[in-house]
mmCIF file of C-alpha atoms in Angstrom:
data_model
loop_
_atom_site.group_PDB
_atom_site.id
_atom_site.type_symbol
_atom_site.label_atom_id
_atom_site.label_comp_id
_atom_site.label_asym_id
_atom_site.label_seq_id
_atom_site.Cartn_x
_atom_site.Cartn_y
_atom_site.Cartn_z
ATOM 1 C CA MET A 15 97.949 66.334 83.735
ATOM 2 C CA SER A 16 100.324 64.326 85.952
ATOM 3 C CA ASP A 17 100.980 65.326 89.535
ATOM 4 C CA THR A 18 104.575 66.191 88.630
ATOM 5 C CA HIS A 19 103.313 68.960 86.330
ATOM 6 C CA ALA A 20 100.362 70.246 88.365
ATOM 7 C CA ILE A 21 99.829 73.963 88.965
ATOM 8 C CA ALA A 22 99.205 75.252 92.484
ATOM 9 C CA GLY A 23 96.249 77.624 92.438
ATOM 10 C CA VAL A 24 96.514 80.719 94.620
ATOM 11 C CA PRO A 25 93.449 83.014 94.876
ATOM 12 C CA MET A 26 93.983 86.222 92.913
ATOM 13 C CA ARG A 27 92.078 89.477 92.706
ATOM 14 C CA TRP A 28 92.587 92.803 91.010
ATOM 15 C CA VAL A 29 92.475 95.801 93.336
ATOM 16 C CA GLY A 30 92.492 99.511 92.706
ATOM 17 C CA PRO A 31 92.839 101.457 90.550
ATOM 18 C CA LEU A 32 95.846 103.300 91.880
ATOM 19 C CA ARG A 33 97.403 106.433 90.412
ATOM 20 C CA ILE A 34 101.126 106.632 89.553
ATOM 21 C CA SER A 35 103.345 109.390 88.226
ATOM 22 C CA GLY A 36 107.111 109.717 87.969
ATOM 23 C CA ASN A 37 110.117 109.216 85.707
ATOM 24 C CA VAL A 38 108.971 105.855 84.310
ATOM 25 C CA ALA A 39 105.184 105.895 83.983
ATOM 26 C CA THR A 40 102.157 108.108 84.494
ATOM 27 C CA THR A 41 99.150 105.852 84.694
ATOM 28 C CA GLU A 42 96.081 104.679 86.548
ATOM 29 C CA THR A 43 95.803 100.910 86.810
ATOM 30 C CA GLN A 44 94.384 98.107 88.855
ATOM 31 C CA VAL A 45 96.927 95.598 90.168
ATOM 32 C CA PRO A 46 96.726 91.808 90.594
ATOM 33 C CA LEU A 47 97.535 90.179 93.933
ATOM 34 C CA ALA A 48 97.678 86.399 94.404
ATOM 35 C CA THR A 49 97.475 85.529 98.092
ATOM 36 C CA TYR A 50 95.838 83.313 100.694
ATOM 37 C CA GLU A 51 95.694 86.341 103.022
ATOM 38 C CA SER A 52 92.347 87.696 101.871
ATOM 39 C CA PRO A 53 92.430 90.897 104.004
ATOM 40 C CA LEU A 54 95.343 92.055 101.859
ATOM 41 C CA TRP A 55 93.034 92.857 98.939
ATOM 42 C CA PRO A 56 90.861 95.479 100.685
ATOM 43 C CA SER A 57 93.849 96.824 102.579
ATOM 44 C CA VAL A 58 95.796 97.541 99.382
ATOM 45 C CA GLY A 59 92.536 98.746 97.878
ATOM 46 C CA ARG A 60 92.207 101.379 100.587
ATOM 47 C CA GLY A 61 95.728 102.632 99.902
ATOM 48 C CA ALA A 62 94.902 102.693 96.191
ATOM 49 C CA LYS A 63 91.811 104.802 96.917
ATOM 50 C CA VAL A 64 94.001 107.273 98.784
ATOM 51 C CA SER A 65 96.335 107.506 95.777
ATOM 52 C CA MET A 66 93.387 108.418 93.557
ATOM 53 C CA LEU A 67 92.450 111.242 95.930
ATOM 54 C CA ALA A 68 95.955 112.746 95.900
ATOM 55 C CA GLU A 69 96.706 115.298 93.189
ATOM 56 C CA HIS A 70 99.641 113.474 91.615
ATOM 57 C CA GLY A 71 98.966 110.054 93.031
ATOM 58 C CA ILE A 72 102.038 108.038 93.980
ATOM 59 C CA ALA A 73 105.226 109.547 92.601
ATOM 60 C CA ALA A 74 107.434 106.565 91.744
ATOM 61 C CA THR A 75 111.062 107.351 90.937
ATOM 62 C CA LEU A 76 113.349 104.692 89.485
ATOM 63 C CA VAL A 77 116.734 105.539 91.017
ATOM 64 C CA ASP A 78 118.910 102.686 89.724
ATOM 65 C CA GLU A 79 118.848 99.179 88.265
ATOM 66 C CA ARG A 80 121.372 96.350 88.106
ATOM 67 C CA MET A 81 121.429 92.580 88.461
ATOM 68 C CA THR A 82 124.452 91.084 90.187
ATOM 69 C CA ARG A 83 126.304 87.810 90.354
ATOM 70 C CA SER A 84 129.424 87.212 92.414
ATOM 71 C CA VAL A 85 132.159 84.691 91.678
ATOM 72 C CA LEU A 86 135.004 83.439 93.842
ATOM 73 C CA VAL A 87 138.620 82.951 92.830
ATOM 74 C CA GLU A 88 141.515 81.728 94.938
ATOM 75 C CA ALA A 89 144.942 83.309 94.949
ATOM 76 C CA THR A 90 148.186 82.124 96.510
ATOM 77 C CA ASP A 91 148.048 84.945 99.075
ATOM 78 C CA ALA A 92 146.357 88.294 99.780
ATOM 79 C CA GLN A 93 148.928 90.328 97.853
ATOM 80 C CA THR A 94 148.364 88.198 94.747
ATOM 81 C CA ALA A 95 144.604 88.609 95.198
ATOM 82 C CA LEU A 96 145.022 92.396 95.378
ATOM 83 C CA THR A 97 147.226 92.456 92.288
ATOM 84 C CA ALA A 98 144.612 90.378 90.436
ATOM 85 C CA ALA A 99 141.802 92.709 91.527
ATOM 86 C CA GLN A 100 143.718 95.768 90.342
ATOM 87 C CA ASP A 101 144.448 94.038 87.028
ATOM 88 C CA ILE A 102 140.772 93.164 86.566
ATOM 89 C CA GLU A 103 139.711 96.768 87.178
ATOM 90 C CA THR A 104 141.835 97.912 84.226
ATOM 91 C CA ARG A 105 140.170 95.366 81.923
ATOM 92 C CA ILE A 106 136.595 96.678 82.131
ATOM 93 C CA GLU A 107 136.207 97.328 78.394
ATOM 94 C CA GLU A 108 137.724 93.959 77.564
ATOM 95 C CA LEU A 109 135.319 92.261 79.954
ATOM 96 C CA ARG A 110 132.354 94.159 78.519
ATOM 97 C CA GLU A 111 133.246 92.712 75.140
ATOM 98 C CA VAL A 112 133.220 89.220 76.651
ATOM 99 C CA VAL A 113 129.684 89.827 77.945
ATOM 100 C CA ARG A 114 128.520 91.174 74.581
ATOM 101 C CA GLY A 115 129.692 87.938 73.019
ATOM 102 C CA CYS A 116 127.421 85.765 75.159
ATOM 103 C CA SER A 117 124.184 87.803 75.389
ATOM 104 C CA ARG A 118 122.159 90.206 73.265
ATOM 105 C CA PHE A 119 120.777 92.093 76.243
ATOM 106 C CA ALA A 120 123.257 91.772 79.121
ATOM 107 C CA ARG A 121 125.669 94.669 79.610
ATOM 108 C CA LEU A 122 128.446 94.763 82.189
ATOM 109 C CA ILE A 123 128.084 98.055 84.055
ATOM 110 C CA GLY A 124 130.408 97.561 87.013
ATOM 111 C CA ILE A 125 132.707 95.302 89.028
ATOM 112 C CA ARG A 126 133.291 95.394 92.785
ATOM 113 C CA HIS A 127 135.580 93.204 94.831
ATOM 114 C CA GLU A 128 136.451 92.167 98.346
ATOM 115 C CA ILE A 129 139.464 90.240 99.587
ATOM 116 C CA ASN A 130 139.374 87.881 102.552
ATOM 117 C CA ALA A 131 142.594 86.033 103.308
ATOM 118 C CA ASN A 132 143.731 84.684 99.932
ATOM 119 C CA LEU A 133 140.199 84.689 98.484
ATOM 120 C CA LEU A 134 139.004 87.260 95.962
ATOM 121 C CA PHE A 135 135.254 87.870 95.739
ATOM 122 C CA LEU A 136 134.173 89.573 92.499
ATOM 123 C CA ARG A 137 130.687 91.115 92.228
ATOM 124 C CA PHE A 138 129.663 91.678 88.609
ATOM 125 C CA GLU A 139 126.847 94.161 87.935
ATOM 126 C CA PHE A 140 124.739 93.928 84.771
ATOM 127 C CA ALA A 141 121.924 95.638 82.920
ATOM 128 C CA THR A 142 119.581 92.878 81.730
ATOM 129 C CA GLY A 143 116.854 94.480 79.604
ATOM 130 C CA ASP A 144 113.323 93.278 80.403
ATOM 131 C CA ALA A 145 114.495 90.137 82.215
ATOM 132 C CA SER A 146 114.968 90.052 85.972
ATOM 133 C CA GLY A 147 118.349 88.743 84.923
ATOM 134 C CA HIS A 148 119.288 85.837 87.189
ATOM 135 C CA ASN A 149 120.170 83.402 84.437
ATOM 136 C CA MET A 150 121.539 86.098 82.153
ATOM 137 C CA ALA A 151 123.890 87.319 84.884
ATOM 138 C CA THR A 152 125.018 83.803 85.712
ATOM 139 C CA LEU A 153 125.716 83.007 82.051
ATOM 140 C CA ALA A 154 127.713 86.207 81.637
ATOM 141 C CA SER A 155 129.568 85.648 84.909
ATOM 142 C CA ASP A 156 130.519 82.144 83.833
ATOM 143 C CA ALA A 157 132.019 83.528 80.620
ATOM 144 C CA LEU A 158 133.830 86.265 82.556
ATOM 145 C CA LEU A 159 135.201 83.804 85.081
ATOM 146 C CA GLN A 160 136.578 81.533 82.367
ATOM 147 C CA HIS A 161 138.176 84.518 80.629
ATOM 148 C CA LEU A 162 139.780 85.789 83.845
ATOM 149 C CA LEU A 163 141.167 82.384 84.798
ATOM 150 C CA GLN A 164 142.861 82.214 81.414
ATOM 151 C CA SER A 165 144.222 85.766 81.375
ATOM 152 C CA VAL A 166 144.920 86.871 84.960
ATOM 153 C CA PRO A 167 147.961 85.259 86.616
ATOM 154 C CA GLY A 168 147.949 83.843 90.129
ATOM 155 C CA ILE A 169 144.265 82.921 90.493
ATOM 156 C CA SER A 170 142.327 79.655 90.303
ATOM 157 C CA TYR A 171 138.655 78.648 90.327
ATOM 158 C CA GLY A 172 136.689 78.946 93.576
ATOM 159 C CA SER A 173 132.981 79.031 92.674
ATOM 160 C CA ILE A 174 130.603 80.463 90.070
ATOM 161 C CA SER A 175 128.458 81.728 92.977
ATOM 162 C CA ALA A 176 130.088 83.279 96.035
ATOM 163 C CA ASN A 177 127.154 84.670 98.091
ATOM 164 C CA TYR A 178 128.450 88.213 97.631
ATOM 165 C CA CYS A 179 125.649 89.018 95.127
ATOM 166 C CA THR A 180 123.480 88.449 97.234
ATOM 167 C CA ASP A 181 120.654 86.286 95.848
ATOM 168 C CA LYS A 182 117.570 85.516 97.974
ATOM 169 C CA LYS A 183 119.249 86.293 101.286
ATOM 170 C CA ALA A 184 118.879 89.268 103.622
ATOM 171 C CA THR A 185 122.200 91.129 103.561
ATOM 172 C CA ALA A 186 123.481 94.659 103.972
ATOM 173 C CA ILE A 187 125.311 94.723 100.630
ATOM 174 C CA ASN A 188 122.149 94.679 98.534
ATOM 175 C CA GLY A 189 120.701 97.657 100.349
ATOM 176 C CA ILE A 190 123.969 99.557 100.056
ATOM 177 C CA LEU A 191 124.928 98.714 96.451
ATOM 178 C CA GLY A 192 121.530 97.681 95.037
ATOM 179 C CA ARG A 193 120.313 94.548 93.312
ATOM 180 C CA GLY A 194 117.414 94.740 90.887
ATOM 181 C CA LYS A 195 115.405 97.945 90.572
ATOM 182 C CA ASN A 196 115.813 100.690 93.172
ATOM 183 C CA VAL A 197 112.472 102.524 93.376
ATOM 184 C CA VAL A 198 111.370 105.322 95.708
ATOM 185 C CA THR A 199 107.623 105.933 96.046
ATOM 186 C CA GLU A 200 106.115 109.074 97.609
ATOM 187 C CA LEU A 201 102.570 110.147 98.374
ATOM 188 C CA LEU A 202 101.274 113.412 99.835
ATOM 189 C CA VAL A 203 97.881 112.739 101.431
ATOM 190 C CA PRO A 204 95.621 115.719 102.240
ATOM 191 C CA ARG A 205 94.562 115.892 105.893
ATOM 192 C CA ASP A 206 90.870 115.371 105.087
ATOM 193 C CA VAL A 207 91.696 112.144 103.218
ATOM 194 C CA VAL A 208 93.828 110.973 106.153
ATOM 195 C CA ALA A 209 90.832 111.513 108.429
ATOM 196 C CA ASP A 210 88.001 110.295 106.173
ATOM 197 C CA VAL A 211 89.637 107.312 104.431
ATOM 198 C CA LEU A 212 92.415 106.243 106.800
ATOM 199 C CA HIS A 213 90.532 107.214 110.005
ATOM 200 C CA THR A 214 93.639 108.585 111.671
ATOM 201 C CA THR A 215 95.973 111.599 111.631
ATOM 202 C CA ALA A 216 99.332 112.280 110.053
ATOM 203 C CA GLY A 217 100.884 112.721 113.490
ATOM 204 C CA ARG A 218 99.751 109.303 114.699
ATOM 205 C CA ILE A 219 101.108 107.574 111.606
ATOM 206 C CA VAL A 220 104.442 109.392 111.936
ATOM 207 C CA GLU A 221 104.735 108.419 115.592
ATOM 208 C CA LEU A 222 103.884 104.767 114.881
ATOM 209 C CA ASN A 223 106.341 104.606 112.003
ATOM 210 C CA ILE A 224 109.155 105.862 114.260
ATOM 211 C CA ARG A 225 108.308 103.566 117.156
ATOM 212 C CA LYS A 226 107.389 100.441 115.186
ATOM 213 C CA ASN A 227 109.212 100.484 111.862
ATOM 214 C CA LEU A 228 112.358 102.362 112.853
ATOM 215 C CA LEU A 229 112.918 101.653 116.553
ATOM 216 C CA GLY A 230 111.216 98.264 116.685
ATOM 217 C CA THR A 231 113.185 96.976 113.710
ATOM 218 C CA LEU A 232 116.414 98.354 115.203
ATOM 219 C CA LEU A 233 115.792 96.502 118.452
ATOM 220 C CA ALA A 234 114.996 93.323 116.525
ATOM 221 C CA GLY A 235 118.275 93.565 114.606
ATOM 222 C CA GLY A 236 116.809 94.147 111.154
ATOM 223 C CA ILE A 237 119.200 94.369 108.206
ATOM 224 C CA ARG A 238 118.852 97.460 105.978
ATOM 225 C CA SER A 239 115.123 97.361 106.587
ATOM 226 C CA ALA A 240 112.472 99.381 108.430
ATOM 227 C CA ASN A 241 108.953 98.607 107.257
ATOM 228 C CA ALA A 242 105.744 96.946 108.404
ATOM 229 C CA HIS A 243 105.030 94.347 105.716
ATOM 230 C CA PHE A 244 106.555 94.994 102.292
ATOM 231 C CA ALA A 245 106.792 91.220 101.809
ATOM 232 C CA ASN A 246 103.010 90.761 101.822
ATOM 233 C CA MET A 247 102.400 92.980 98.806
ATOM 234 C CA LEU A 248 105.522 91.816 96.987
ATOM 235 C CA LEU A 249 104.631 88.147 97.275
ATOM 236 C CA GLY A 250 101.080 88.722 96.019
ATOM 237 C CA PHE A 251 102.343 90.818 93.120
ATOM 238 C CA TYR A 252 105.212 88.445 92.295
ATOM 239 C CA LEU A 253 102.960 85.376 92.159
ATOM 240 C CA ALA A 254 100.453 87.199 89.956
ATOM 241 C CA THR A 255 103.077 88.383 87.463
ATOM 242 C CA GLY A 256 105.302 85.319 87.139
ATOM 243 C CA GLN A 257 108.261 86.474 89.234
ATOM 244 C CA ASP A 258 110.672 84.338 91.253
ATOM 245 C CA ALA A 259 108.853 84.584 94.577
ATOM 246 C CA ALA A 260 111.985 83.819 96.635
ATOM 247 C CA ASN A 261 113.273 87.280 95.716
ATOM 248 C CA ILE A 262 110.907 88.815 98.257
ATOM 249 C CA VAL A 263 113.662 88.000 100.781
ATOM 250 C CA GLU A 264 115.851 90.869 99.562
ATOM 251 C CA GLY A 265 112.934 92.709 97.962
ATOM 252 C CA SER A 266 111.255 93.273 101.317
ATOM 253 C CA GLN A 267 114.354 95.041 102.655
ATOM 254 C CA GLY A 268 113.277 98.660 102.460
ATOM 255 C CA VAL A 269 112.462 101.750 104.464
ATOM 256 C CA THR A 270 109.164 103.484 105.228
ATOM 257 C CA MET A 271 109.222 107.206 105.980
ATOM 258 C CA ALA A 272 106.416 109.474 107.165
ATOM 259 C CA GLU A 273 106.185 113.203 107.907
ATOM 260 C CA ASP A 274 103.407 115.385 109.281
ATOM 261 C CA ARG A 275 103.240 118.425 107.005
ATOM 262 C CA ASP A 276 100.765 120.714 108.736
ATOM 263 C CA GLY A 277 98.234 117.919 108.982
ATOM 264 C CA ASP A 278 98.890 116.525 105.524
ATOM 265 C CA LEU A 279 100.756 113.214 105.455
ATOM 266 C CA TYR A 280 103.941 112.730 103.439
ATOM 267 C CA PHE A 281 104.454 108.969 103.096
ATOM 268 C CA SER A 282 107.301 107.196 101.301
ATOM 269 C CA CYS A 283 108.526 103.645 100.719
ATOM 270 C CA THR A 284 112.015 102.969 99.351
ATOM 271 C CA LEU A 285 112.677 99.561 97.782
ATOM 272 C CA PRO A 286 116.342 99.220 96.723
ATOM 273 C CA ASN A 287 116.173 95.522 95.778
ATOM 274 C CA LEU A 288 113.046 95.123 93.657
ATOM 275 C CA ILE A 289 113.704 92.189 91.313
ATOM 276 C CA VAL A 290 111.125 91.911 88.528
ATOM 277 C CA GLY A 291 111.060 91.100 84.828
ATOM 278 C CA THR A 292 108.550 90.836 82.000
ATOM 279 C CA VAL A 293 110.334 88.080 80.063
ATOM 280 C CA GLY A 294 111.932 84.814 81.157
ATOM 281 C CA ASN A 295 110.892 81.921 83.375
ATOM 282 C CA GLY A 296 107.294 82.047 84.613
ATOM 283 C CA LYS A 297 106.143 84.520 81.981
ATOM 284 C CA GLY A 298 104.788 81.914 79.546
ATOM 285 C CA LEU A 299 101.824 80.946 81.711
ATOM 286 C CA GLY A 300 98.503 82.142 80.343
ATOM 287 C CA PHE A 301 97.348 84.062 83.415
ATOM 288 C CA VAL A 302 100.732 85.762 83.714
ATOM 289 C CA GLU A 303 100.624 86.877 80.096
ATOM 290 C CA THR A 304 97.106 88.220 80.632
ATOM 291 C CA ASN A 305 98.122 90.098 83.777
ATOM 292 C CA LEU A 306 101.236 91.644 82.247
ATOM 293 C CA THR A 307 99.229 92.742 79.220
ATOM 294 C CA ARG A 308 96.551 94.321 81.402
ATOM 295 C CA LEU A 309 99.263 96.159 83.345
ATOM 296 C CA GLY A 310 100.582 97.633 80.095
ATOM 297 C CA CYS A 311 103.843 95.687 80.330
ATOM 298 C CA ARG A 312 103.582 93.899 76.995
ATOM 299 C CA GLU A 313 103.897 96.983 74.797
ATOM 300 C CA ASP A 314 106.435 97.445 72.002
ATOM 301 C CA ARG A 315 109.043 99.471 73.883
ATOM 302 C CA ALA A 316 112.817 99.744 74.058
ATOM 303 C CA PRO A 317 114.460 96.850 75.969
ATOM 304 C CA GLY A 318 114.046 97.370 79.690
ATOM 305 C CA GLU A 319 111.102 99.778 79.550
ATOM 306 C CA ASN A 320 108.404 97.171 80.245
ATOM 307 C CA ALA A 321 110.323 95.835 83.246
ATOM 308 C CA ARG A 322 110.784 99.356 84.595
ATOM 309 C CA ARG A 323 107.048 99.984 84.293
ATOM 310 C CA LEU A 324 106.330 96.740 86.143
ATOM 311 C CA ALA A 325 108.795 97.720 88.873
ATOM 312 C CA VAL A 326 107.184 101.088 89.611
ATOM 313 C CA ILE A 327 103.717 99.514 89.651
ATOM 314 C CA ALA A 328 104.977 96.896 92.118
ATOM 315 C CA ALA A 329 106.544 99.570 94.309
ATOM 316 C CA ALA A 330 103.365 101.670 94.275
ATOM 317 C CA THR A 331 101.378 98.590 95.287
ATOM 318 C CA VAL A 332 103.715 98.122 98.246
ATOM 319 C CA LEU A 333 103.120 101.699 99.366
ATOM 320 C CA CYS A 334 99.332 101.233 99.211
ATOM 321 C CA GLY A 335 99.430 98.217 101.511
ATOM 322 C CA GLU A 336 102.018 99.711 103.848
ATOM 323 C CA LEU A 337 100.044 102.932 104.319
ATOM 324 C CA SER A 338 96.774 101.127 104.945
ATOM 325 C CA LEU A 339 98.261 98.784 107.549
ATOM 326 C CA LEU A 340 100.017 101.540 109.488
ATOM 327 C CA ALA A 341 96.822 103.574 109.518
ATOM 328 C CA ALA A 342 94.890 100.589 110.868
ATOM 329 C CA GLN A 343 97.478 99.981 113.588
ATOM 330 C CA THR A 344 97.062 103.503 114.961
ATOM 331 C CA ASN A 345 93.540 102.504 116.046
ATOM 332 C CA PRO A 346 93.136 99.902 118.832
ATOM 333 C CA GLY A 347 91.472 96.702 117.603
ATOM 334 C CA GLU A 348 90.974 97.788 113.991
ATOM 335 C CA LEU A 349 93.482 95.366 112.490
ATOM 336 C CA MET A 350 92.115 92.295 114.254
ATOM 337 C CA ARG A 351 88.497 93.207 113.578
ATOM 338 C CA ALA A 352 89.249 93.580 109.880
ATOM 339 C CA HIS A 353 91.057 90.242 109.717
ATOM 340 C CA LEU A 354 88.328 88.367 111.543
ATOM 341 C CA GLN A 355 85.511 89.879 109.484
ATOM 342 C CA LEU A 356 87.183 89.583 106.083
ATOM 343 C CA GLU A 357 88.442 86.044 106.631
ATOM 344 C CA ARG A 358 85.024 84.984 107.937
ATOM 345 C CA ASP A 359 83.331 86.494 104.868
ATOM 346 C CA ASN A 360 85.834 84.771 102.586
ATOM 347 C CA ASN A 361 85.281 81.349 104.185
ATOM 348 C CA THR A 362 81.493 81.793 104.054
ATOM 349 C CA ALA A 363 81.699 82.596 100.345
ATOM 350 C CA LYS A 364 83.685 79.392 99.755
ATOM 351 C CA VAL A 365 81.111 77.277 101.610
ATOM 352 C CA GLY A 366 78.281 78.788 99.587
ATOM 353 C CA ALA A 367 80.089 78.397 96.260
#
């Protein structure tokens, strides 16, 4: 194989199993994580163990799903841009027919706009079946843009991509309007499990979450985000399942919540921008196919169902790692000791291999 077609190998392990319930899937499954950060595996594994000790495991609720692409058109002035936007809003069924003509699976589900000076930003929202939908949305948006330029007076071409989507950038609009799968995960951990497995208390986790994730992120100027390390679990899961890893930028924008319920711990992670798919680029690799099959995401289901299953498994994986890290950080020195020991053991194993 030539260097131009080499494959970069990232260590991968399966951790778990973890238990999931909710409006998409009820299952117990191990999950694959590809990462150079070896302490991530046992950390997520500890969260997974907690999920198995909770009555209903992690309740994962799919709230919404849509892939977006924004285009830019130029008008002669702001009034013309407004008139064009109002005209476009009345053409929704016509535009849906345009999308149906260029894709079997893409469906136009909404249009939003913003006007700045004489520029009109249009944000198209699509359902994209089992694909994450980047290319599908771009193809459909290109067809829509051509149609609008031919049928709406007073506008001209600006760009096929206008950064109002927003793709692979941390912005407020994605958290507010959604891009990808919006999944809420919840776990109620009995007080004895908090003590015996997490070695802490619900009250200490709640206090740390407020001070670190909420206040600390506020002081740092975070955008629609208040969590400890969603990106770690997302990257490992994305690389193992053939996703576009750059989407962890918006994917890691999410909020961690914790409540002390008479000693039991209510713990929740909300991920409004979880971009995953089970078909498309990256899915043809052998290890990806094996992993998706093992996760139960290669079954004969209605379009979109496999991707939804993958999304809730990804979100549950994030919760496992988030819970374990916050628990560790309530105890002085625990995090660093774990990193030093686990990374030392990993390097020793490599030397002895």
